[in-house]
PDB file of N, CA and C in Angstrom:
ATOM      1  N   MET A 714     -36.790  18.485   2.229  1.00 71.00           N
ATOM      2  CA  MET A 714     -35.426  18.316   2.636  1.00 71.00           C
ATOM      3  C   MET A 714     -35.236  17.098   3.545  1.00 71.00           C
ATOM      4  N   ASP A 715     -36.270  16.833   4.378  1.00 77.00           N
ATOM      5  CA  ASP A 715     -36.190  15.678   5.252  1.00 77.00           C
ATOM      6  C   ASP A 715     -36.118  14.388   4.424  1.00 77.00           C
ATOM      7  N   GLU A 716     -36.940  14.329   3.339  1.00 77.00           N
ATOM      8  CA  GLU A 716     -36.892  13.135   2.465  1.00 77.00           C
ATOM      9  C   GLU A 716     -35.574  12.942   1.820  1.00 77.00           C
ATOM     10  N   PHE A 717     -34.940  14.052   1.401  1.00 79.00           N
ATOM     11  CA  PHE A 717     -33.578  13.946   0.817  1.00 79.00           C
ATOM     12  C   PHE A 717     -32.591  13.403   1.901  1.00 79.00           C
ATOM     13  N   GLY A 718     -32.658  13.923   3.093  1.00 84.00           N
ATOM     14  CA  GLY A 718     -31.821  13.474   4.152  1.00 84.00           C
ATOM     15  C   GLY A 718     -31.942  11.965   4.447  1.00 84.00           C
ATOM     16  N   ARG A 719     -33.218  11.504   4.436  1.00 83.00           N
ATOM     17  CA  ARG A 719     -33.416  10.044   4.661  1.00 83.00           C
ATOM     18  C   ARG A 719     -32.871   9.286   3.454  1.00 83.00           C
ATOM     19  N   ALA A 720     -33.077   9.775   2.251  1.00 83.00           N
ATOM     20  CA  ALA A 720     -32.553   9.075   1.053  1.00 83.00           C
ATOM     21  C   ALA A 720     -31.040   9.027   1.125  1.00 83.00           C
ATOM     22  N   TRP A 721     -30.431  10.145   1.542  1.00 88.00           N
ATOM     23  CA  TRP A 721     -28.968  10.237   1.585  1.00 88.00           C
ATOM     24  C   TRP A 721     -28.450   9.205   2.572  1.00 88.00           C
ATOM     25  N   MET A 722     -29.096   9.083   3.694  1.00 90.00           N
ATOM     26  CA  MET A 722     -28.619   8.113   4.700  1.00 90.00           C
ATOM     27  C   MET A 722     -28.896   6.655   4.301  1.00 90.00           C
ATOM     28  N   ALA A 723     -29.792   6.461   3.358  1.00 90.00           N
ATOM     29  CA  ALA A 723     -30.095   5.106   2.885  1.00 90.00           C
ATOM     30  C   ALA A 723     -28.990   4.621   1.923  1.00 90.00           C
ATOM     31  N   LEU A 724     -28.210   5.551   1.394  1.00 92.00           N
ATOM     32  CA  LEU A 724     -27.089   5.116   0.498  1.00 92.00           C
ATOM     33  C   LEU A 724     -25.980   4.491   1.340  1.00 92.00           C
ATOM     34  N   PRO A 725     -25.274   3.571   0.718  1.00 92.00           N
ATOM     35  CA  PRO A 725     -24.082   3.021   1.386  1.00 92.00           C
ATOM     36  C   PRO A 725     -23.030   4.126   1.575  1.00 92.00           C
ATOM     37  N   GLU A 726     -22.239   3.930   2.636  1.00 94.00           N
ATOM     38  CA  GLU A 726     -21.226   4.951   3.046  1.00 94.00           C
ATOM     39  C   GLU A 726     -20.303   5.282   1.848  1.00 94.00           C
ATOM     40  N   GLU A 727     -19.804   4.300   1.098  1.00 93.00           N
ATOM     41  CA  GLU A 727     -18.932   4.591   0.003  1.00 93.00           C
ATOM     42  C   GLU A 727     -19.606   5.427  -1.069  1.00 93.00           C
ATOM     43  N   THR A 728     -20.885   5.131  -1.328  1.00 94.00           N
ATOM     44  CA  THR A 728     -21.571   5.955  -2.335  1.00 94.00           C
ATOM     45  C   THR A 728     -21.757   7.395  -1.844  1.00 94.00           C
ATOM     46  N   ARG A 729     -22.146   7.617  -0.619  1.00 95.00           N
ATOM     47  CA  ARG A 729     -22.224   8.980  -0.075  1.00 95.00           C
ATOM     48  C   ARG A 729     -20.912   9.655  -0.117  1.00 95.00           C
ATOM     49  N   SER A 730     -19.810   8.980   0.200  1.00 96.00           N
ATOM     50  CA  SER A 730     -18.548   9.584   0.176  1.00 96.00           C
ATOM     51  C   SER A 730     -18.114   9.980  -1.214  1.00 96.00           C
ATOM     52  N   LEU A 731     -18.398   9.141  -2.209  1.00 96.00           N
ATOM     53  CA  LEU A 731     -18.077   9.411  -3.638  1.00 96.00           C
ATOM     54  C   LEU A 731     -18.855  10.617  -4.094  1.00 96.00           C
ATOM     55  N   LEU A 732     -20.200  10.661  -3.869  1.00 95.00           N
ATOM     56  CA  LEU A 732     -21.031  11.779  -4.312  1.00 95.00           C
ATOM     57  C   LEU A 732     -20.675  13.066  -3.608  1.00 95.00           C
ATOM     58  N   ALA A 733     -20.323  12.961  -2.348  1.00 96.00           N
ATOM     59  CA  ALA A 733     -19.935  14.200  -1.581  1.00 96.00           C
ATOM     60  C   ALA A 733     -18.626  14.692  -2.111  1.00 96.00           C
ATOM     61  N   GLY A 734     -17.655  13.808  -2.397  1.00 97.00           N
ATOM     62  CA  GLY A 734     -16.404  14.237  -2.941  1.00 97.00           C
ATOM     63  C   GLY A 734     -16.574  15.004  -4.274  1.00 97.00           C
ATOM     64  N   LYS A 735     -17.420  14.461  -5.072  1.00 97.00           N
ATOM     65  CA  LYS A 735     -17.624  15.077  -6.411  1.00 97.00           C
ATOM     66  C   LYS A 735     -18.412  16.384  -6.388  1.00 97.00           C
ATOM     67  N   TYR A 736     -19.577  16.317  -5.657  1.00 95.00           N
ATOM     68  CA  TYR A 736     -20.486  17.397  -5.783  1.00 95.00           C
ATOM     69  C   TYR A 736     -20.465  18.400  -4.591  1.00 95.00           C
ATOM     70  N   LEU A 737     -20.040  18.012  -3.459  1.00 95.00           N
ATOM     71  CA  LEU A 737     -19.939  18.922  -2.336  1.00 95.00           C
ATOM     72  C   LEU A 737     -18.521  19.467  -2.153  1.00 95.00           C
ATOM     73  N   LEU A 738     -17.511  18.653  -2.387  1.00 97.00           N
ATOM     74  CA  LEU A 738     -16.140  19.092  -2.207  1.00 97.00           C
ATOM     75  C   LEU A 738     -15.572  19.527  -3.549  1.00 97.00           C
ATOM     76  N   GLY A 739     -16.174  19.212  -4.675  1.00 97.00           N
ATOM     77  CA  GLY A 739     -15.670  19.627  -5.941  1.00 97.00           C
ATOM     78  C   GLY A 739     -14.429  18.963  -6.452  1.00 97.00           C
ATOM     79  N   LEU A 740     -14.193  17.737  -6.011  1.00 97.00           N
ATOM     80  CA  LEU A 740     -13.020  17.013  -6.426  1.00 97.00           C
ATOM     81  C   LEU A 740     -13.110  16.529  -7.868  1.00 97.00           C
ATOM     82  N   SER A 741     -12.041  16.553  -8.569  1.00 97.00           N
ATOM     83  CA  SER A 741     -12.060  16.055  -9.962  1.00 97.00           C
ATOM     84  C   SER A 741     -12.080  14.534  -9.971  1.00 97.00           C
ATOM     85  N   ASP A 742     -12.384  14.022 -11.163  1.00 96.00           N
ATOM     86  CA  ASP A 742     -12.348  12.564 -11.302  1.00 96.00           C
ATOM     87  C   ASP A 742     -10.956  11.977 -11.011  1.00 96.00           C
ATOM     88  N   ALA A 743      -9.932  12.700 -11.411  1.00 96.00           N
ATOM     89  CA  ALA A 743      -8.537  12.235 -11.193  1.00 96.00           C
ATOM     90  C   ALA A 743      -8.269  12.254  -9.648  1.00 96.00           C
ATOM     91  N   GLU A 744      -8.746  13.267  -8.907  1.00 97.00           N
ATOM     92  CA  GLU A 744      -8.498  13.285  -7.486  1.00 97.00           C
ATOM     93  C   GLU A 744      -9.252  12.162  -6.812  1.00 97.00           C
ATOM     94  N   LEU A 745     -10.515  11.923  -7.200  1.00 97.00           N
ATOM     95  CA  LEU A 745     -11.267  10.812  -6.660  1.00 97.00           C
ATOM     96  C   LEU A 745     -10.610   9.468  -6.979  1.00 97.00           C
ATOM     97  N   ALA A 746     -10.126   9.351  -8.177  1.00 97.00           N
ATOM     98  CA  ALA A 746      -9.485   8.087  -8.599  1.00 97.00           C
ATOM     99  C   ALA A 746      -8.283   7.825  -7.700  1.00 97.00           C
ATOM    100  N   GLU A 747      -7.527   8.807  -7.406  1.00 97.00           N
ATOM    101  CA  GLU A 747      -6.351   8.707  -6.523  1.00 97.00           C
ATOM    102  C   GLU A 747      -6.809   8.210  -5.153  1.00 97.00           C
ATOM    103  N   GLN A 748      -7.854   8.842  -4.630  1.00 95.00           N
ATOM    104  CA  GLN A 748      -8.378   8.444  -3.307  1.00 95.00           C
ATOM    105  C   GLN A 748      -8.852   6.974  -3.285  1.00 95.00           C
ATOM    106  N   TYR A 749      -9.551   6.596  -4.361  1.00 94.00           N
ATOM    107  CA  TYR A 749     -10.122   5.262  -4.398  1.00 94.00           C
ATOM    108  C   TYR A 749      -9.219   4.183  -5.026  1.00 94.00           C
ATOM    109  N   GLY A 750      -8.028   4.594  -5.458  1.00 96.00           N
ATOM    110  CA  GLY A 750      -7.082   3.653  -5.982  1.00 96.00           C
ATOM    111  C   GLY A 750      -7.511   3.011  -7.313  1.00 96.00           C
ATOM    112  N   CYS A 751      -8.104   3.814  -8.166  1.00 96.00           N
ATOM    113  CA  CYS A 751      -8.548   3.297  -9.456  1.00 96.00           C
ATOM    114  C   CYS A 751      -8.333   4.369 -10.518  1.00 96.00           C
ATOM    115  N   ARG A 752      -8.756   4.067 -11.737  1.00 96.00           N
ATOM    116  CA  ARG A 752      -8.565   4.959 -12.865  1.00 96.00           C
ATOM    117  C   ARG A 752      -9.747   5.987 -12.915  1.00 96.00           C
ATOM    118  N   PRO A 753      -9.515   7.159 -13.498  1.00 95.00           N
ATOM    119  CA  PRO A 753     -10.596   8.155 -13.637  1.00 95.00           C
ATOM    120  C   PRO A 753     -11.827   7.625 -14.383  1.00 95.00           C
ATOM    121  N   ASP A 754     -11.648   6.730 -15.368  1.00 96.00           N
ATOM    122  CA  ASP A 754     -12.818   6.248 -16.072  1.00 96.00           C
ATOM    123  C   ASP A 754     -13.619   5.327 -15.169  1.00 96.00           C
ATOM    124  N   SER A 755     -12.959   4.655 -14.227  1.00 96.00           N
ATOM    125  CA  SER A 755     -13.697   3.835 -13.240  1.00 96.00           C
ATOM    126  C   SER A 755     -14.511   4.728 -12.344  1.00 96.00           C
ATOM    127  N   ILE A 756     -14.006   5.932 -12.017  1.00 97.00           N
ATOM    128  CA  ILE A 756     -14.727   6.880 -11.135  1.00 97.00           C
ATOM    129  C   ILE A 756     -15.951   7.335 -11.852  1.00 97.00           C
ATOM    130  N   ARG A 757     -15.840   7.642 -13.165  1.00 96.00           N
ATOM    131  CA  ARG A 757     -17.010   8.077 -13.903  1.00 96.00           C
ATOM    132  C   ARG A 757     -18.103   7.008 -13.862  1.00 96.00           C
ATOM    133  N   MET A 758     -17.738   5.716 -14.015  1.00 97.00           N
ATOM    134  CA  MET A 758     -18.739   4.668 -13.931  1.00 97.00           C
ATOM    135  C   MET A 758     -19.330   4.560 -12.512  1.00 97.00           C
ATOM    136  N   LYS A 759     -18.466   4.680 -11.540  1.00 96.00           N
ATOM    137  CA  LYS A 759     -18.928   4.603 -10.141  1.00 96.00           C
ATOM    138  C   LYS A 759     -19.904   5.759  -9.836  1.00 96.00           C
ATOM    139  N   LEU A 760     -19.606   6.921 -10.393  1.00 96.00           N
ATOM    140  CA  LEU A 760     -20.522   8.090 -10.205  1.00 96.00           C
ATOM    141  C   LEU A 760     -21.829   7.861 -10.912  1.00 96.00           C
ATOM    142  N   THR A 761     -21.796   7.279 -12.111  1.00 96.00           N
ATOM    143  CA  THR A 761     -23.023   6.987 -12.811  1.00 96.00           C
ATOM    144  C   THR A 761     -23.894   6.007 -11.990  1.00 96.00           C
ATOM    145  N   ARG A 762     -23.255   4.999 -11.466  1.00 96.00           N
ATOM    146  CA  ARG A 762     -24.057   4.026 -10.683  1.00 96.00           C
ATOM    147  C   ARG A 762     -24.560   4.641  -9.366  1.00 96.00           C
ATOM    148  N   ALA A 763     -23.724   5.477  -8.755  1.00 94.00           N
ATOM    149  CA  ALA A 763     -24.155   6.175  -7.518  1.00 94.00           C
ATOM    150  C   ALA A 763     -25.326   7.109  -7.760  1.00 94.00           C
ATOM    151  N   ARG A 764     -25.297   7.848  -8.866  1.00 93.00           N
ATOM    152  CA  ARG A 764     -26.442   8.711  -9.163  1.00 93.00           C
ATOM    153  C   ARG A 764     -27.690   7.970  -9.411  1.00 93.00           C
ATOM    154  N   ARG A 765     -27.568   6.812 -10.106  1.00 94.00           N
ATOM    155  CA  ARG A 765     -28.755   5.973 -10.394  1.00 94.00           C
ATOM    156  C   ARG A 765     -29.316   5.408  -9.137  1.00 94.00           C
ATOM    157  N   GLN A 766     -28.423   5.012  -8.255  1.00 92.00           N
ATOM    158  CA  GLN A 766     -28.860   4.418  -6.977  1.00 92.00           C
ATOM    159  C   GLN A 766     -29.577   5.457  -6.133  1.00 92.00           C
ATOM    160  N   ALA A 767     -28.998   6.654  -6.137  1.00 89.00           N
ATOM    161  CA  ALA A 767     -29.637   7.765  -5.315  1.00 89.00           C
ATOM    162  C   ALA A 767     -31.046   8.123  -5.906  1.00 89.00           C
ATOM    163  N   LEU A 768     -31.110   8.198  -7.262  1.00 89.00           N
ATOM    164  CA  LEU A 768     -32.373   8.501  -7.894  1.00 89.00           C
ATOM    165  C   LEU A 768     -33.388   7.403  -7.614  1.00 89.00           C
ATOM    166  N   LYS A 769     -32.993   6.178  -7.653  1.00 90.00           N
ATOM    167  CA  LYS A 769     -33.934   5.064  -7.314  1.00 90.00           C
ATOM    168  C   LYS A 769     -34.470   5.212  -5.891  1.00 90.00           C
ATOM    169  N   ILE A 770     -33.593   5.510  -4.948  1.00 88.00           N
ATOM    170  CA  ILE A 770     -34.038   5.673  -3.551  1.00 88.00           C
ATOM    171  C   ILE A 770     -34.980   6.858  -3.433  1.00 88.00           C
ATOM    172  N   LEU A 771     -34.689   7.967  -4.122  1.00 85.00           N
ATOM    173  CA  LEU A 771     -35.575   9.147  -4.080  1.00 85.00           C
ATOM    174  C   LEU A 771     -36.951   8.811  -4.640  1.00 85.00           C
ATOM    175  N   ARG A 772     -36.980   8.086  -5.711  1.00 85.00           N
ATOM    176  CA  ARG A 772     -38.220   7.718  -6.409  1.00 85.00           C
ATOM    177  C   ARG A 772     -39.047   6.792  -5.466  1.00 85.00           C
ATOM    178  N   GLU A 773     -38.399   5.870  -4.842  1.00 82.00           N
ATOM    179  CA  GLU A 773     -39.070   4.946  -3.969  1.00 82.00           C
ATOM    180  C   GLU A 773     -39.568   5.606  -2.687  1.00 82.00           C
ATOM    181  N   GLY A 774     -38.981   6.775  -2.384  1.00 73.00           N
ATOM    182  CA  GLY A 774     -39.397   7.533  -1.203  1.00 73.00           C
ATOM    183  C   GLY A 774     -40.583   8.391  -1.529  1.00 73.00           C
ATOM    184  N   GLY A 775     -41.102   8.359  -2.770  1.00 52.00           N
ATOM    185  CA  GLY A 775     -42.307   9.107  -3.112  1.00 52.00           C
ATOM    186  C   GLY A 775     -42.086  10.580  -3.461  1.00 52.00           C
ATOM    187  N   ILE A 776     -40.817  10.933  -3.678  1.00 51.00           N
ATOM    188  CA  ILE A 776     -40.582  12.378  -3.966  1.00 51.00           C
ATOM    189  C   ILE A 776     -41.072  12.708  -5.386  1.00 51.00           C
ATOM    190  N   GLY A 777     -41.004  11.730  -6.278  1.00 50.00           N
ATOM    191  CA  GLY A 777     -41.481  11.963  -7.641  1.00 50.00           C
ATOM    192  C   GLY A 777     -40.601  12.785  -8.503  1.00 50.00           C
ATOM    193  N   PHE A 778     -39.301  12.885  -8.164  1.00 49.00           N
ATOM    194  CA  PHE A 778     -38.353  13.576  -9.004  1.00 49.00           C
ATOM    195  C   PHE A 778     -38.187  12.986 -10.320  1.00 49.00           C
ATOM    196  N   GLU A 779     -38.249  13.707 -11.372  1.00 53.00           N
ATOM    197  CA  GLU A 779     -37.959  13.215 -12.722  1.00 53.00           C
ATOM    198  C   GLU A 779     -36.817  13.998 -13.277  1.00 53.00           C
ATOM    199  N   PRO A 780     -35.759  13.311 -13.754  1.00 52.00           N
ATOM    200  CA  PRO A 780     -34.632  13.998 -14.334  1.00 52.00           C
ATOM    201  C   PRO A 780     -34.965  14.743 -15.606  1.00 52.00           C
ATOM    202  N   ALA A 781     -34.295  15.804 -15.915  1.00 47.00           N
ATOM    203  CA  ALA A 781     -34.576  16.555 -17.123  1.00 47.00           C
ATOM    204  C   ALA A 781     -34.115  15.858 -18.345  1.00 47.00           C
TER     205      ALA A 781
END
């Protein structure tokens, strides 16, 4: 859990905010798009990039997580 916390804090603030909105607060793509002033399909791409960035940080941290 400590490694996850360090990885989380290594993410840029906007990336953390986007991931938290989607996965912790359960906001829809449309709700996030409204908050970020863009279209829902742009949010989907931003989420894809954010997940990839988070996974890269986790892998570099030595956690060894492999997606299914």
